[in-house]
PDB file of C-alpha atoms in Angstrom:
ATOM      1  CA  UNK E   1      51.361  60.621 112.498  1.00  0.00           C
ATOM      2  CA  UNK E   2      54.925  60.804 113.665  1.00  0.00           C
ATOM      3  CA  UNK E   3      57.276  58.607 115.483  1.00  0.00           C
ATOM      4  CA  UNK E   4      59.597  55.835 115.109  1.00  0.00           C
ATOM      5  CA  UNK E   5      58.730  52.437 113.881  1.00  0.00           C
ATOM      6  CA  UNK E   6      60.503  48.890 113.795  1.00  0.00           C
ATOM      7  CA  UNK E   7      60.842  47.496 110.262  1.00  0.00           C
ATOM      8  CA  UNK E   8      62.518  44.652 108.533  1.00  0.00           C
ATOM      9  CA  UNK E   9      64.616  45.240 106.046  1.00  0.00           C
ATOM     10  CA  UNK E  10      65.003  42.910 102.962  1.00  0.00           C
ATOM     11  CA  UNK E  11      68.370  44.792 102.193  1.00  0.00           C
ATOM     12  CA  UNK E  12      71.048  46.666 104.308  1.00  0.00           C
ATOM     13  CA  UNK E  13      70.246  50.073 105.001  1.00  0.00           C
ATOM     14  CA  UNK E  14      71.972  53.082 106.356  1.00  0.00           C
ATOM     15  CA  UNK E  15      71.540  55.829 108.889  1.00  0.00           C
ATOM     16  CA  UNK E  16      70.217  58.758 106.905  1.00  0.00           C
ATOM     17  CA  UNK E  17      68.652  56.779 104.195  1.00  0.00           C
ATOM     18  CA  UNK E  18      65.026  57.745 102.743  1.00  0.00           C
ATOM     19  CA  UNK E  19      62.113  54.961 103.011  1.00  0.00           C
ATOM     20  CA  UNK E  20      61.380  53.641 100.036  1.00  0.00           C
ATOM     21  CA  UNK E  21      57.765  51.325  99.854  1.00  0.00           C
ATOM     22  CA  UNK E  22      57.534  48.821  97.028  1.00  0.00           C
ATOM     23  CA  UNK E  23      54.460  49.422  95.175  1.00  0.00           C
ATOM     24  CA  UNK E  24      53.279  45.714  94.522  1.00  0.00           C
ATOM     25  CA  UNK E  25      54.588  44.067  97.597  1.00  0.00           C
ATOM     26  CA  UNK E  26      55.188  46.590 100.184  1.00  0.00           C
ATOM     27  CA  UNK E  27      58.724  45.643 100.725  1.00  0.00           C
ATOM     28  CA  UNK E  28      60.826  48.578 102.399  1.00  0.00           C
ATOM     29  CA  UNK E  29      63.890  49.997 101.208  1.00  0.00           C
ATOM     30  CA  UNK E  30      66.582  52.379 101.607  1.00  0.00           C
ATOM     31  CA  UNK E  31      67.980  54.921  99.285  1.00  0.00           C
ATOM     32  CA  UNK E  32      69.123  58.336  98.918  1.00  0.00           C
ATOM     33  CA  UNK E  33      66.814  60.878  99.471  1.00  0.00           C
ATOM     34  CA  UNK E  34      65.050  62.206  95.606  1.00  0.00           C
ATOM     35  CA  UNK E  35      66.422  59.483  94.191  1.00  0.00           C
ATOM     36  CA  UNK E  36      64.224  56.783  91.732  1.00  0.00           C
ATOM     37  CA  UNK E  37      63.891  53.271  92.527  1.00  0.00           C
ATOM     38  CA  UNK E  38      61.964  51.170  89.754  1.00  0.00           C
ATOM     39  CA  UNK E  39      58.508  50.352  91.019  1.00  0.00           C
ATOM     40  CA  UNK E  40      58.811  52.116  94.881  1.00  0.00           C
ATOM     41  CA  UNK E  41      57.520  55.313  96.288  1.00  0.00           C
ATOM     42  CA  UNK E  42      59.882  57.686  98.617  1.00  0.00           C
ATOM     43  CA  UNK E  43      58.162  57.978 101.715  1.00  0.00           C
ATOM     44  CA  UNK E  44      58.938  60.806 104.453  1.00  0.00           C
ATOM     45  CA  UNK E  45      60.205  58.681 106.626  1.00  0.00           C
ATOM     46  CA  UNK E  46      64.495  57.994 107.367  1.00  0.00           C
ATOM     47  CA  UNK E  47      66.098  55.480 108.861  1.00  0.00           C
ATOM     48  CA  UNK E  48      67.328  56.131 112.524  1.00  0.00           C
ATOM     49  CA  UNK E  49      69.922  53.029 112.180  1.00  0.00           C
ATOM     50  CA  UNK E  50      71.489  50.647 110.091  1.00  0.00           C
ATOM     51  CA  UNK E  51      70.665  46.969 109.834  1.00  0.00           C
ATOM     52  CA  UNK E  52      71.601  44.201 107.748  1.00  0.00           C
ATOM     53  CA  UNK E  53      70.012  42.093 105.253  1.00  0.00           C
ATOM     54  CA  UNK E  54      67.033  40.620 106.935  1.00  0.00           C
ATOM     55  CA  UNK E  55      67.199  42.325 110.441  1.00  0.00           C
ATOM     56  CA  UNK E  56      65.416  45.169 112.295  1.00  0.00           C
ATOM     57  CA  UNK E  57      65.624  48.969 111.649  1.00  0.00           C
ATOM     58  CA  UNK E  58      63.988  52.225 113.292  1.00  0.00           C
ATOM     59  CA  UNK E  59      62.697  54.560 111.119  1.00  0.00           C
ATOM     60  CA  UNK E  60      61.609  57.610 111.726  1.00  0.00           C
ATOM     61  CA  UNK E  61      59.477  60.641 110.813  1.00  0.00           C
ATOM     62  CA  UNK E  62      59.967  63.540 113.291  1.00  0.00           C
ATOM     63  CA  UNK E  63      59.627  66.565 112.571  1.00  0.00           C
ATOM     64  CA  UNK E  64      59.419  65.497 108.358  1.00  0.00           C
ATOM     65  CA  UNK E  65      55.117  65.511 108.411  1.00  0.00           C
ATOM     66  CA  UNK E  66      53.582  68.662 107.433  1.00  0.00           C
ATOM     67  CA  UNK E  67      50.672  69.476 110.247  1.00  0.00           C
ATOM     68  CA  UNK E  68      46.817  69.785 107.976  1.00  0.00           C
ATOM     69  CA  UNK E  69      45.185  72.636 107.922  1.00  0.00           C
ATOM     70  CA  UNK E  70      42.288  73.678 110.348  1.00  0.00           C
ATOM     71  CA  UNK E  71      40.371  74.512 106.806  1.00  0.00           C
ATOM     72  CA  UNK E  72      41.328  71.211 105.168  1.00  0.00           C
ATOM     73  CA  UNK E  73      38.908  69.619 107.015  1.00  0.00           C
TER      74      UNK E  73
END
């Protein structure tokens, strides 16, 4: 699936930053991309804009998700 998505952000992010997913709770994140944050998995989506603490961000995936194989099937 790709596309762009509305999230809310517990945290200010920044254009450019990797999606990060809080393994327990689900809570998204921002951070640079490859880097580790404690309990979180890097996603392949980025964020399209900034927002604040507590507001609304796009994020986006185009052109970042790898097409499946006819013979993966």
């Amino acid at each position: 699936v790709e596309g762009d998505f509305y999230v809310a952000v517990s945290a200010a992010v920044t254009k450019g930053q990797k999606v990060f997913v809080n393994n327990t709770t689900g809570v998204i994140t921002g951070a640079a991309a490859g880097s580790t944050q404690s309990g979180a998995t890097e996603t392949d989506w980025f964020f399209a804009t900034a927002a604040a603490k507590d507001e609304i961000a796009i994020i986006s995936n185009w052109g970042n998700t790898q097409a499946i194989p006819a013979s993966a099937g």
